[in-house]
Short mmCIF file of C-alpha atoms in Angstrom, two decimals:
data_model
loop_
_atom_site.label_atom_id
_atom_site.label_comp_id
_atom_site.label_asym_id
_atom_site.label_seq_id
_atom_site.Cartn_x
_atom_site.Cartn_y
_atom_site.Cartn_z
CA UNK A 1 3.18 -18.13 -22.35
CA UNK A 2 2.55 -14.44 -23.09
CA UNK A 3 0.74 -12.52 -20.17
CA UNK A 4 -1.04 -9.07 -21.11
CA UNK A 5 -1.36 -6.44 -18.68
CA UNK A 6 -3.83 -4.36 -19.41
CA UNK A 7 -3.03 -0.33 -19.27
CA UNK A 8 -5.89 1.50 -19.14
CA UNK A 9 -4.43 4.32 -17.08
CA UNK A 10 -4.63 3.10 -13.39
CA UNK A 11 -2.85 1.16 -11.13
CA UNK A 12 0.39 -0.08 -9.99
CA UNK A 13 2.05 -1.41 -13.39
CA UNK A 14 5.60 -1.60 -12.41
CA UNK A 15 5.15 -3.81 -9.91
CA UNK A 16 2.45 -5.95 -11.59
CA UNK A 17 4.67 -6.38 -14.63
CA UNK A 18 8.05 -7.28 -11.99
CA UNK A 19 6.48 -9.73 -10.19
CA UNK A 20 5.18 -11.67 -13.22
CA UNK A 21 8.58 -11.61 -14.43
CA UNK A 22 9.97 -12.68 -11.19
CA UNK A 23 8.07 -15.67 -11.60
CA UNK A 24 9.06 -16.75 -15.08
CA UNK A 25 6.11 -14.66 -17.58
CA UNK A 26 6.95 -12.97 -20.46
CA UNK A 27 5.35 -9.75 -20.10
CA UNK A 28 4.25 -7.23 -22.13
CA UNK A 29 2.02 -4.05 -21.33
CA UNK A 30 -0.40 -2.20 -23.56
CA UNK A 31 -3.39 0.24 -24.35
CA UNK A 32 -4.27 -1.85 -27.38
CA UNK A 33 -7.32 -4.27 -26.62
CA UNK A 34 -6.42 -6.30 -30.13
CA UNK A 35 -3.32 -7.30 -28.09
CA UNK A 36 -5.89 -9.54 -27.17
CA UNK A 37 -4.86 -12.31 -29.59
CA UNK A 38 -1.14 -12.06 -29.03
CA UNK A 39 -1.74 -13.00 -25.22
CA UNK A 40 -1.92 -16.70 -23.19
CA UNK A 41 -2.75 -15.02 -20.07
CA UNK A 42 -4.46 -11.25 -19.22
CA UNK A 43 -3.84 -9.02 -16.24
CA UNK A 44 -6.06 -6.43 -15.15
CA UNK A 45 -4.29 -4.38 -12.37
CA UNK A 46 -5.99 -1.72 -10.43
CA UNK A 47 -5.05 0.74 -7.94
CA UNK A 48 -8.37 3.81 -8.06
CA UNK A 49 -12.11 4.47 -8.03
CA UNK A 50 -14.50 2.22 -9.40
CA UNK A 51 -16.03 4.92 -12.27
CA UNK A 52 -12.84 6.02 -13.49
CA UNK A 53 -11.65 2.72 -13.35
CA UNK A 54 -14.92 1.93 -16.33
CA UNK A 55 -14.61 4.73 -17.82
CA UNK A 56 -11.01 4.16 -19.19
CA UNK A 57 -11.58 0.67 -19.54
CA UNK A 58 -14.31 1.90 -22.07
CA UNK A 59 -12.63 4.83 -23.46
CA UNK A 60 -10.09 2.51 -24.67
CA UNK A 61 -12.31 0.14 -25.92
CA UNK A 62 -11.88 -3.14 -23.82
CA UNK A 63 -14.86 -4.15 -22.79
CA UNK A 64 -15.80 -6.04 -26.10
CA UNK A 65 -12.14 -7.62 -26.13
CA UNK A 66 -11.91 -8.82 -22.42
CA UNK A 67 -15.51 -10.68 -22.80
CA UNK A 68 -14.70 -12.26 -26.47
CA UNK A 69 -11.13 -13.04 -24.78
CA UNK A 70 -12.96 -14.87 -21.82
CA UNK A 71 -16.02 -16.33 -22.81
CA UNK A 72 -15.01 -17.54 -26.01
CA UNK A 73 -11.01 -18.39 -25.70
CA UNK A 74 -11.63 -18.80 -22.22
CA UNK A 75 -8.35 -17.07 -22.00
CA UNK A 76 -7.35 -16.54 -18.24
CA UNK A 77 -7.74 -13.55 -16.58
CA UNK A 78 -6.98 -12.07 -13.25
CA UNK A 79 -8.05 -8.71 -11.85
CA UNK A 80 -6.38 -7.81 -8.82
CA UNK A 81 -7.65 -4.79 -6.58
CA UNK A 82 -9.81 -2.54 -8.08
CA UNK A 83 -9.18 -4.80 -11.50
CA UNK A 84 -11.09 -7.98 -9.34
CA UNK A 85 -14.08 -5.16 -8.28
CA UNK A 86 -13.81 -3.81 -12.03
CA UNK A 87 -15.39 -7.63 -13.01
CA UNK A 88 -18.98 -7.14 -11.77
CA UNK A 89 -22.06 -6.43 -12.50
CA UNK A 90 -22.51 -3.03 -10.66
CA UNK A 91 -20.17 -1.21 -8.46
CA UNK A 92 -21.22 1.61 -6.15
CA UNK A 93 -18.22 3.57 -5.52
CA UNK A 94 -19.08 7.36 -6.30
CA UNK A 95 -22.99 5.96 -7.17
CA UNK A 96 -23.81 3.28 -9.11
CA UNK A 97 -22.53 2.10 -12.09
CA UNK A 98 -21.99 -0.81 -14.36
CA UNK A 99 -19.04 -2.69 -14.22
CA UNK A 100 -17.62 -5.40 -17.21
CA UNK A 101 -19.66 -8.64 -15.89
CA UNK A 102 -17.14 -10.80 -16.27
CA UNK A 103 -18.21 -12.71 -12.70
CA UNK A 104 -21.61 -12.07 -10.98
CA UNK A 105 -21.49 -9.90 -8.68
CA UNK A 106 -21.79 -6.10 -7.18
CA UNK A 107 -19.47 -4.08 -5.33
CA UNK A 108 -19.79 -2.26 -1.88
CA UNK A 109 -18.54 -0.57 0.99
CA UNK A 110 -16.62 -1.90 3.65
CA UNK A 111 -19.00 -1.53 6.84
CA UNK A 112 -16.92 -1.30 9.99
CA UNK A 113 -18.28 -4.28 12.72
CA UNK A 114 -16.68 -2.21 15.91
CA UNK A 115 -15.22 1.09 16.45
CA UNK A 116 -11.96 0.28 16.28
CA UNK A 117 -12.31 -1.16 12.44
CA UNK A 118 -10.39 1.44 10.32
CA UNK A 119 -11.29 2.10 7.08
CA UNK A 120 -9.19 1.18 4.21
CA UNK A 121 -8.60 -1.91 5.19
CA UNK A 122 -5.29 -1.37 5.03
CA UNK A 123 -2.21 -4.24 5.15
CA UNK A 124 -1.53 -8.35 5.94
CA UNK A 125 -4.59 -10.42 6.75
CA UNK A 126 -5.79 -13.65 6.31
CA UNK A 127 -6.96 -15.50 3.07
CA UNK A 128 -9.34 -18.33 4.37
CA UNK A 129 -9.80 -21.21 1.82
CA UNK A 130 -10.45 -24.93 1.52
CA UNK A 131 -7.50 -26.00 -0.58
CA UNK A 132 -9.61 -26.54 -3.67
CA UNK A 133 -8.96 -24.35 -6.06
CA UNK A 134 -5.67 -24.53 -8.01
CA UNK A 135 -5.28 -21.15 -8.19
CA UNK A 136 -4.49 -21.42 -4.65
CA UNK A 137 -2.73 -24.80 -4.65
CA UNK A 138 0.73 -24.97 -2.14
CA UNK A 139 -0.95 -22.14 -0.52
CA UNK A 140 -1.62 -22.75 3.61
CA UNK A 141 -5.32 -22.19 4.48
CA UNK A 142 -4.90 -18.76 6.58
CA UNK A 143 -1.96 -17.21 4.55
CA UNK A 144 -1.03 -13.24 5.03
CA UNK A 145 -1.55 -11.39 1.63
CA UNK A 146 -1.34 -7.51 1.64
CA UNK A 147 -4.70 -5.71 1.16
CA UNK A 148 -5.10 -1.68 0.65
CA UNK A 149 -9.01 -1.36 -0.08
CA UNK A 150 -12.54 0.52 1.00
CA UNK A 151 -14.81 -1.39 -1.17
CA UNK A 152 -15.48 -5.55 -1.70
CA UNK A 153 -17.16 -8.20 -3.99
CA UNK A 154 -20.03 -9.17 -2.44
CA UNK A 155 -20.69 -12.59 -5.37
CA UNK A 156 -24.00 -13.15 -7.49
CA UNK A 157 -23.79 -16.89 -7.05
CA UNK A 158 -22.16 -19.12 -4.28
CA UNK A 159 -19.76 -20.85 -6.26
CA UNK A 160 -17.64 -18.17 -7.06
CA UNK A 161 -16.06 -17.45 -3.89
CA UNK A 162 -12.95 -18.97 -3.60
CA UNK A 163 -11.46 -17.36 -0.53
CA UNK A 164 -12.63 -14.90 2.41
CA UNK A 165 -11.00 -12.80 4.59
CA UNK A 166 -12.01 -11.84 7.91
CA UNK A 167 -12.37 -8.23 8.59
CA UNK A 168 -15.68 -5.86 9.12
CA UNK A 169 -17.36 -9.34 9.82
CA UNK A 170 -15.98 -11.65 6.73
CA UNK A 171 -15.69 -10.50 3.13
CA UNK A 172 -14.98 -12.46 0.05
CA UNK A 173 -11.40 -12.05 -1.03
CA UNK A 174 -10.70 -14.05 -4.21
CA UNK A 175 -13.07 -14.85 -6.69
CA UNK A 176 -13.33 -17.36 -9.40
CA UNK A 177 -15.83 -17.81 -12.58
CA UNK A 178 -15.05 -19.76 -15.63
CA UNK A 179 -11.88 -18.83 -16.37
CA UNK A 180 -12.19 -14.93 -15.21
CA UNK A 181 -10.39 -14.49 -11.46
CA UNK A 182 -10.09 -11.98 -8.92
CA UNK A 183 -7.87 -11.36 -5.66
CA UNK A 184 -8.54 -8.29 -3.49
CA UNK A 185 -5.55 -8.44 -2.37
CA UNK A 186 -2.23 -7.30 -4.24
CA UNK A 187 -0.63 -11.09 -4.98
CA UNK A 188 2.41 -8.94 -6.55
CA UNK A 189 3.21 -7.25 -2.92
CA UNK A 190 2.75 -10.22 -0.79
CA UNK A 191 5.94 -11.96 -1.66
CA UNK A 192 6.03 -15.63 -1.14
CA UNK A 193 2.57 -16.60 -1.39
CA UNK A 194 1.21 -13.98 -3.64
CA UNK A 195 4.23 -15.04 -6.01
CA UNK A 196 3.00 -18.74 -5.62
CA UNK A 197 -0.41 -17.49 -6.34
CA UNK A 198 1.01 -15.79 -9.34
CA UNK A 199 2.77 -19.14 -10.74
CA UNK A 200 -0.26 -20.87 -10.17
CA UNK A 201 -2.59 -18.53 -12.26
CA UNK A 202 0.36 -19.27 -15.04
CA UNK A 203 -0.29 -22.55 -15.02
CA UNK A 204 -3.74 -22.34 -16.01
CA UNK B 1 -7.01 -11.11 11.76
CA UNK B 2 -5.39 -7.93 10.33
CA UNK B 3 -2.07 -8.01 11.47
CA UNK B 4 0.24 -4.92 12.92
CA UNK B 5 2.34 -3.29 10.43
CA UNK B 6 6.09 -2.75 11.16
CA UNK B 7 7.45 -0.25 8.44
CA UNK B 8 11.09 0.44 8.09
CA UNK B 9 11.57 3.89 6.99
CA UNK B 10 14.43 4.76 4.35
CA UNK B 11 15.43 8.53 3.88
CA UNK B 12 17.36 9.59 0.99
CA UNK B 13 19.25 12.41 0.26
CA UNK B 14 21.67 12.96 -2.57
CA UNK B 15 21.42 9.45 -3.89
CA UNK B 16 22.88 7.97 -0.06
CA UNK B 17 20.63 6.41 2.46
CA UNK B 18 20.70 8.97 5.50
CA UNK B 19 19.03 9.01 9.15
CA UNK B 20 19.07 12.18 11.50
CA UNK B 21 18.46 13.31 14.43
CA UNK B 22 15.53 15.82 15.15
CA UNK B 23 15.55 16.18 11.06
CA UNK B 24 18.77 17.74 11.47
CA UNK B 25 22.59 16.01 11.80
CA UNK B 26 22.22 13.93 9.05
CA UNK B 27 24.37 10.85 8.68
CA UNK B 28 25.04 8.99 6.00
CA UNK B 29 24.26 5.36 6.59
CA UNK B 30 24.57 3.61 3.05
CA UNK B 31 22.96 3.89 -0.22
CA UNK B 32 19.20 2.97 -0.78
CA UNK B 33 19.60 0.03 -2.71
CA UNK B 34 21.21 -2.69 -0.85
CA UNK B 35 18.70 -1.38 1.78
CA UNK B 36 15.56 -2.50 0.18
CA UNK B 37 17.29 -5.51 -0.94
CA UNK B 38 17.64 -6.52 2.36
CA UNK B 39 14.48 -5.77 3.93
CA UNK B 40 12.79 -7.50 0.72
CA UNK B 41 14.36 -10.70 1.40
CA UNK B 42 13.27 -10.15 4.73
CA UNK B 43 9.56 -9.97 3.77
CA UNK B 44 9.02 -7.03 5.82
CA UNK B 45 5.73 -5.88 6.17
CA UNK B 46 6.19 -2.73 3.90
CA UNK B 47 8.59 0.19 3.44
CA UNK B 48 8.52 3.97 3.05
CA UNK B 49 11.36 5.76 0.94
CA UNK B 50 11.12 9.33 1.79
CA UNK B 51 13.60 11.77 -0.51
CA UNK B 52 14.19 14.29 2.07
CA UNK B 53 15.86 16.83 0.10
CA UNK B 54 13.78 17.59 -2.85
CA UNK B 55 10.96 19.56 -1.74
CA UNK B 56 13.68 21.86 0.02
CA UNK B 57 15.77 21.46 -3.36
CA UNK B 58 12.70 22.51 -5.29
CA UNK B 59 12.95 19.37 -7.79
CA UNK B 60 10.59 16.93 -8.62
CA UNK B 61 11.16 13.12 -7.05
CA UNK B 62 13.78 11.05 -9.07
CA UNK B 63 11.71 8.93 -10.82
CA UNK B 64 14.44 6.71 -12.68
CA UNK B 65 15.89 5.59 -9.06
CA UNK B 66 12.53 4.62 -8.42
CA UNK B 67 12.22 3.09 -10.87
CA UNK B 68 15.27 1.05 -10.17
CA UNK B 69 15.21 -0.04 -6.35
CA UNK B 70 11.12 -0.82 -6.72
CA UNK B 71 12.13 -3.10 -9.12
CA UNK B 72 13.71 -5.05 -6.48
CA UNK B 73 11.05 -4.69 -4.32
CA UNK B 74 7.93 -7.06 -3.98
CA UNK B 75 6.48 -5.92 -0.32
CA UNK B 76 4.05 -2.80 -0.77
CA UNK B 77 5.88 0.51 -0.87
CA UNK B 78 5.47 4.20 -0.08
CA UNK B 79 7.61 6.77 -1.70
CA UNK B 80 7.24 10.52 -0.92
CA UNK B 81 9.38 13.63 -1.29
CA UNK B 82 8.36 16.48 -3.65
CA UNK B 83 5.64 15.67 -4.48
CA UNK B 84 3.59 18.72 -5.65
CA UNK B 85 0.89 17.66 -8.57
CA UNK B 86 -0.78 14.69 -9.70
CA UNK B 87 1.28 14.50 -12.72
CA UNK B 88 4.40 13.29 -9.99
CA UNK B 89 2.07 10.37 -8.34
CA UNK B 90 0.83 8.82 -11.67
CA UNK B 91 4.40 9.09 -12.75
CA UNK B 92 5.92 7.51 -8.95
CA UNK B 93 2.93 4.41 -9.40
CA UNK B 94 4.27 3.66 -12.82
CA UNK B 95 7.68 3.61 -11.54
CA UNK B 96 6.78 0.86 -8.95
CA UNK B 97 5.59 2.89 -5.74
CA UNK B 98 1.86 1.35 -4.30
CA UNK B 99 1.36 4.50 -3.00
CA UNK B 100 2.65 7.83 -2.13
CA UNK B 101 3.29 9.85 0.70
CA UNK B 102 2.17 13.54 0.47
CA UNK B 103 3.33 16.58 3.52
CA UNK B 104 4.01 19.61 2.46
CA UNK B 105 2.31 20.20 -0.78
CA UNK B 106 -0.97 19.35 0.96
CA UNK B 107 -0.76 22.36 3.08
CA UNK B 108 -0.03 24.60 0.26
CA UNK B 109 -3.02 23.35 -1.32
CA UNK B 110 -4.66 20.64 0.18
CA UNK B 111 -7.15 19.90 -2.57
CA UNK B 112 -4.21 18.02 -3.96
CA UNK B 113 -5.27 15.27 -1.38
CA UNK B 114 -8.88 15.43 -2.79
CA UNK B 115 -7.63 15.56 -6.21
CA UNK B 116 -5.12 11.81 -5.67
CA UNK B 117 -7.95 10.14 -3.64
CA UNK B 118 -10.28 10.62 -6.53
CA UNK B 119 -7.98 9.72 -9.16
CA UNK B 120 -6.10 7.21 -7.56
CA UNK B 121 -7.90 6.03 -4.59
CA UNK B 122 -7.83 7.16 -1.73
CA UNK B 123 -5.46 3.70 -0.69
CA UNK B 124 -2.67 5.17 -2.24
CA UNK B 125 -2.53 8.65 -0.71
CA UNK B 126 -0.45 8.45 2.68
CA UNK B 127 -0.75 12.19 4.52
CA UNK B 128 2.70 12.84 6.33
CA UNK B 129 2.67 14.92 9.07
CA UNK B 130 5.42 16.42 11.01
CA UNK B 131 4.75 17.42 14.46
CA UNK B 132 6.42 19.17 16.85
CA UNK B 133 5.48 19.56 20.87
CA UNK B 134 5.32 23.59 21.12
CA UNK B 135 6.06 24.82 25.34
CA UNK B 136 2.93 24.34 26.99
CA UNK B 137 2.29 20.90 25.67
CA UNK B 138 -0.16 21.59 22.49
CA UNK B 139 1.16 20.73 18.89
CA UNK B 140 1.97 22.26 15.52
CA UNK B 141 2.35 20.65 12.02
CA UNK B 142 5.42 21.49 10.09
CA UNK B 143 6.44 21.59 6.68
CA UNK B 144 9.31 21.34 4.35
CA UNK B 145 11.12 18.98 6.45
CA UNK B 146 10.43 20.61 9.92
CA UNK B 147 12.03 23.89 8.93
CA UNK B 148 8.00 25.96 8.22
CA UNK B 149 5.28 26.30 10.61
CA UNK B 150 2.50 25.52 9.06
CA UNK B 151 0.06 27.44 11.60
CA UNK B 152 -2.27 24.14 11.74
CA UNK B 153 -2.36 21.71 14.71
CA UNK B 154 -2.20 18.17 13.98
CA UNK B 155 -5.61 16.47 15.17
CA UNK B 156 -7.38 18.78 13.43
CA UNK B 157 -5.62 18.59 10.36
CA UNK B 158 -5.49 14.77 10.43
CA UNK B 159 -9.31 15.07 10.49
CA UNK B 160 -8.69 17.20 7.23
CA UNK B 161 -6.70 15.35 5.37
CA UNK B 162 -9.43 12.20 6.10
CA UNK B 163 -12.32 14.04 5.21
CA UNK B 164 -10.63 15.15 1.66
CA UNK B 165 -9.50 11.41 1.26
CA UNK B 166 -6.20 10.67 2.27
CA UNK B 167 -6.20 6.65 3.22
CA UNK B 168 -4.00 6.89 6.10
CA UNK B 169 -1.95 9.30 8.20
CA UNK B 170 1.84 8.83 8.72
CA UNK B 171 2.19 11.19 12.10
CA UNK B 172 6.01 11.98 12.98
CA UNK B 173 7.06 13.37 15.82
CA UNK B 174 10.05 16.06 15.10
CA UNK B 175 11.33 16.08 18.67
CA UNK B 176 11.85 12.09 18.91
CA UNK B 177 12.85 11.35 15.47
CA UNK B 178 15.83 10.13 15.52
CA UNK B 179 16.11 10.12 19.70
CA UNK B 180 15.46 6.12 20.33
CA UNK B 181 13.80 7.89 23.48
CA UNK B 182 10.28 6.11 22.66
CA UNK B 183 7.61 7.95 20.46
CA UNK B 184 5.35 10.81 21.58
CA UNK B 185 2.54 8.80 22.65
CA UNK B 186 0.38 11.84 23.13
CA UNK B 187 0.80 13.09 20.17
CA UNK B 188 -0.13 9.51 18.31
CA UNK B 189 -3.26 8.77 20.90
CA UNK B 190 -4.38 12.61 19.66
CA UNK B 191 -4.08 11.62 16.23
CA UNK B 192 -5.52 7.86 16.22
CA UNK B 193 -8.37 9.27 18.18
CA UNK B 194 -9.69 11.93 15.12
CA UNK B 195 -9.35 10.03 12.64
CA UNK B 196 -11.11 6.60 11.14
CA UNK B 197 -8.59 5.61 9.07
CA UNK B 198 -5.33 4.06 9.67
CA UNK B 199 -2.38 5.95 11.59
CA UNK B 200 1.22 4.55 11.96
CA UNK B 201 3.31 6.03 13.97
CA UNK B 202 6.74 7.25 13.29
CA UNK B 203 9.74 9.13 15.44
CA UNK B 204 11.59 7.84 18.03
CA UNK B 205 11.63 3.93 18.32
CA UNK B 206 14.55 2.51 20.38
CA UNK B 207 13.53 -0.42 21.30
CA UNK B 208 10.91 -3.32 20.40
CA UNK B 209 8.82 -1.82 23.70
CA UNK B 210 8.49 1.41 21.80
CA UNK B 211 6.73 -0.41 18.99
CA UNK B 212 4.28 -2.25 21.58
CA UNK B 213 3.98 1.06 23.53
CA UNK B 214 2.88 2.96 20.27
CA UNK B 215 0.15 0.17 19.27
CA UNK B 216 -1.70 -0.50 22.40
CA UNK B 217 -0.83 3.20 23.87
CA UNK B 218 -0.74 5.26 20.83
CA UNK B 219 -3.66 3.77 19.22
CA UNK B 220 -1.40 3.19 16.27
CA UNK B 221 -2.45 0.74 13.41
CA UNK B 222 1.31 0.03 11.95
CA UNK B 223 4.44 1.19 13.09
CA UNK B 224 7.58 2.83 11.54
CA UNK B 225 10.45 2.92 12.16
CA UNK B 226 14.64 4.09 10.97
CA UNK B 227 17.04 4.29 13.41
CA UNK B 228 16.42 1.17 15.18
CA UNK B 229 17.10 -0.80 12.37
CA UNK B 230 19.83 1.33 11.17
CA UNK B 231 22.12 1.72 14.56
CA UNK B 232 21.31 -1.16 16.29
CA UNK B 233 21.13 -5.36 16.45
CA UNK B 234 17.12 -5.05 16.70
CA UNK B 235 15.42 -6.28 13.50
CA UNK B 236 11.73 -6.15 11.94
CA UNK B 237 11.79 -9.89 12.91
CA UNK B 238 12.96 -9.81 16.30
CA UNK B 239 10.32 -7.23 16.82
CA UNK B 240 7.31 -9.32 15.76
CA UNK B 241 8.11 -12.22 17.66
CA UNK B 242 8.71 -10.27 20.62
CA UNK B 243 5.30 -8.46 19.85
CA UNK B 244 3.45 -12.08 19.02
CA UNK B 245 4.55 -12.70 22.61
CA UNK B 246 2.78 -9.87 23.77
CA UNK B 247 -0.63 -11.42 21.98
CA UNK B 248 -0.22 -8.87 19.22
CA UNK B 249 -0.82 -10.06 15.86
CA UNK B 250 1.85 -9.91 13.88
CA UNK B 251 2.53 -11.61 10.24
CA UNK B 252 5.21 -14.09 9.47
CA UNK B 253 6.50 -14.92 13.24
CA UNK B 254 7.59 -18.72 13.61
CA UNK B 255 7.59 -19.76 16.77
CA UNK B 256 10.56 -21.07 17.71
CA UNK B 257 9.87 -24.99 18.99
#
């Protein structure tokens, strides 16, 4: 088992690549999209904005690797953050723009449902699913994961919400198609259950 | 529900783990690492490591201890202290911090705010600021820890720092940090009421009705929080229980049978 995290520039990878280690991957980081082939598993972390997000995922040439990686080696991939936004159709941070279309879907702005919603959504809240998908397997329905975002997946198709989260009404927290997945929240900075969630997506 | 925050704060100074009083009298209180050890086992909510001496020292944050004690660290967490260009946050997020806390570089030029939210979101960019109550009971932001006056007053620079994308405001109160004497209320309520996004409040927590006081009070979305936790038996769990009992939601509280 050889998980990939993809470094295109953004996001948190120290703590991406410790808490995969934590829970038992061998790791390795890189700018290379051929790294492609060496890997069981691929990461895309994700701390930014949407377009610059694309825009270095294209620069460095991944958008060809992740979809031969995914549709035809079905090789696993989560995108956590920005990195599970990063996998739709369109986002709409900054205007619109295309995103990889790994998983239907678009990507918009948190609307605030009262006056006291703050935007980011900013720390623990709940992930609400039905205990059916393994990626969240040993995890209680309701679990705290940490969240730091403006901006959520609003699906293409039903049956790729796994999870939802309530906040600004209900939005759809982790996200499933094929073998492509997505968490909004950070599974690496939500200790016990994000590392479970972590152990789980290595087991795929 | 989104649960309450409660956010131990480490300072560092010269490698040791410190906490003051009124950002002066520093005492050493142990080194940094054992610290965020413990409050990772814990599963506290988050933590803030502030370097407190190298802005003043005019050197950039130490990236390698970084580095080191976020390796140990799997809650989400917010390092600040010199801070001055966005060549120091992308190197702080590689080295393991989820986001950074920015004070006095922003008022020297605050486009450095705009500049972080747009390259690294604006979720990562925590604004600091460091208030202090001035005679006739109006504020004023100060830098470089507490020792400049900045000339600004602090609702009005929150507002600032949200409208050039900062993704939540750290407000400190100079006078209380440090005191256990409760936190400046006023001065939070004045802050949470400018601003959309999320404020936690910081100086002067003594006891877990300081927390409570600060949330449903203050207006505060998350709390922080040093001495507390340093100098006395009171713990980030102790608090949220006592807090769940006060119908405030809180993450990771058991109730005892």
């Amino acid at each position: 088992m050889s998980v990939l995290i993809i470094d295109y520039g953004m996001g948190n990878l120290g703590s991406v690549r410790r808490a995969f280690e934590e829970c038992g991957a061998d790791v390795f980081i890189s700018e290379d999209p051929g790294e492609c082939r060496h890997a069981s598993h691929l990461v895309l972390p994700g701390v930014g904005a949407f377009p610059d997000g694309m825009e270095a995922l294209t620069r460095g040439g991944w958008l060809p690797a992740l979809k031969q990686a995914t549709a035809e080696e079905k090789l696993p991939l989560l995108g956590i953050c920005l990195g599970m936004q990063l996998l739709a159709d369109h986002g709409t941070e900054g205007g619109a723009r295309a995103g990889l279309g790994l998983i239907p879907g678009t990507v918009l702005r948190l609307v605030p449902d009262s006056p006291q919603t703050r935007i980011p959504h900013v720390g623990w809240n709940e992930v609400h699913h039905d205990g059916s998908n393994p990626l969240l397997a040993g995890i209680p329905d309701r679990a705290d994961f940490y969240f730091v975002h403006s901006y959520h997946f609003v699906p293409g198709t039903a049956d790729a919400t796994i999870a939802t989260t309530p906040y600004c009404g209900s939005f759809v927290s982790v996200v499933g198609h094929g073998s492509v997945f997505g968490t909004q929240f950070h599974p690496e900075k939500s200790s016990r259950f994000g590392f479970q969630l972590i152990r789980n997506f290595l087991a795929l | 529900m989104l649960k309450v925050r409660i956010i131990p704060t480490l300072l560092w100074k010269n490698l040791g783990l410190v906490k003051g009083v009124g950002f002066d009298s520093w005492r050493r209180v142990g080194t940094i690492m054992p610290a965020v050890k413990v409050y990772n086992t814990r599963q506290v909510d988050e933590l803030i490591v502030v370097d407190i001496s190298a802005t003043s020292e005019e050197r950039l944050p130490d990236f390698a201890e970084v580095r080191e004690f976020s390796a140990e660290c799997f809650v989400p967490l917010t390092v600040g202290g010199g801070i001055r260009e966005l060549a120091e946050i992308k190197e702080l997020l590689r080295a393991g911090a989820d986001k950074v806390s920015i004070n006095s570089a922003a008022y020297e030029r605050p486009t450095l705010i705009e500049q972080a939210a747009e390259r690294f979101g604006a979720q990562c960019v925590v604004a600091s600021i460091d208030a202090s109550r001035n005679p006739d009971g109006s504020y004023r932001c100060l830098s470089r820890s507490g020792s400049a006056d900045t000339g600004r007053e602090p609702g009005e620079w929150a507002e600032e720092l949200e409208r050039r994308g900062a993704g939540e405001i750290l407000i400190t109160s100079v006078e209380r940090d440090g005191t256990m004497t409760g936190y400046d209320l006023e001065l939070i309520r004045l802050v949470a009421d400018r601003v959309k996004i999320p404020v936690i409040a910081s100086g002067g927590a003594g006891n877990y009705g300081h927390l409570h006081e600060a949330l449903t009070v203050g207006g505060a979305a998350a709390v922080a929080a040093a001495s507390i936790f340093h100098f006395t038996e009171q713990t980030p769990l102790e608090a949220k229980k006592f807090l769940a009992a006060q119908g405030i939601p809180v993450r990771n509280v058991r109730v005892a049978p």
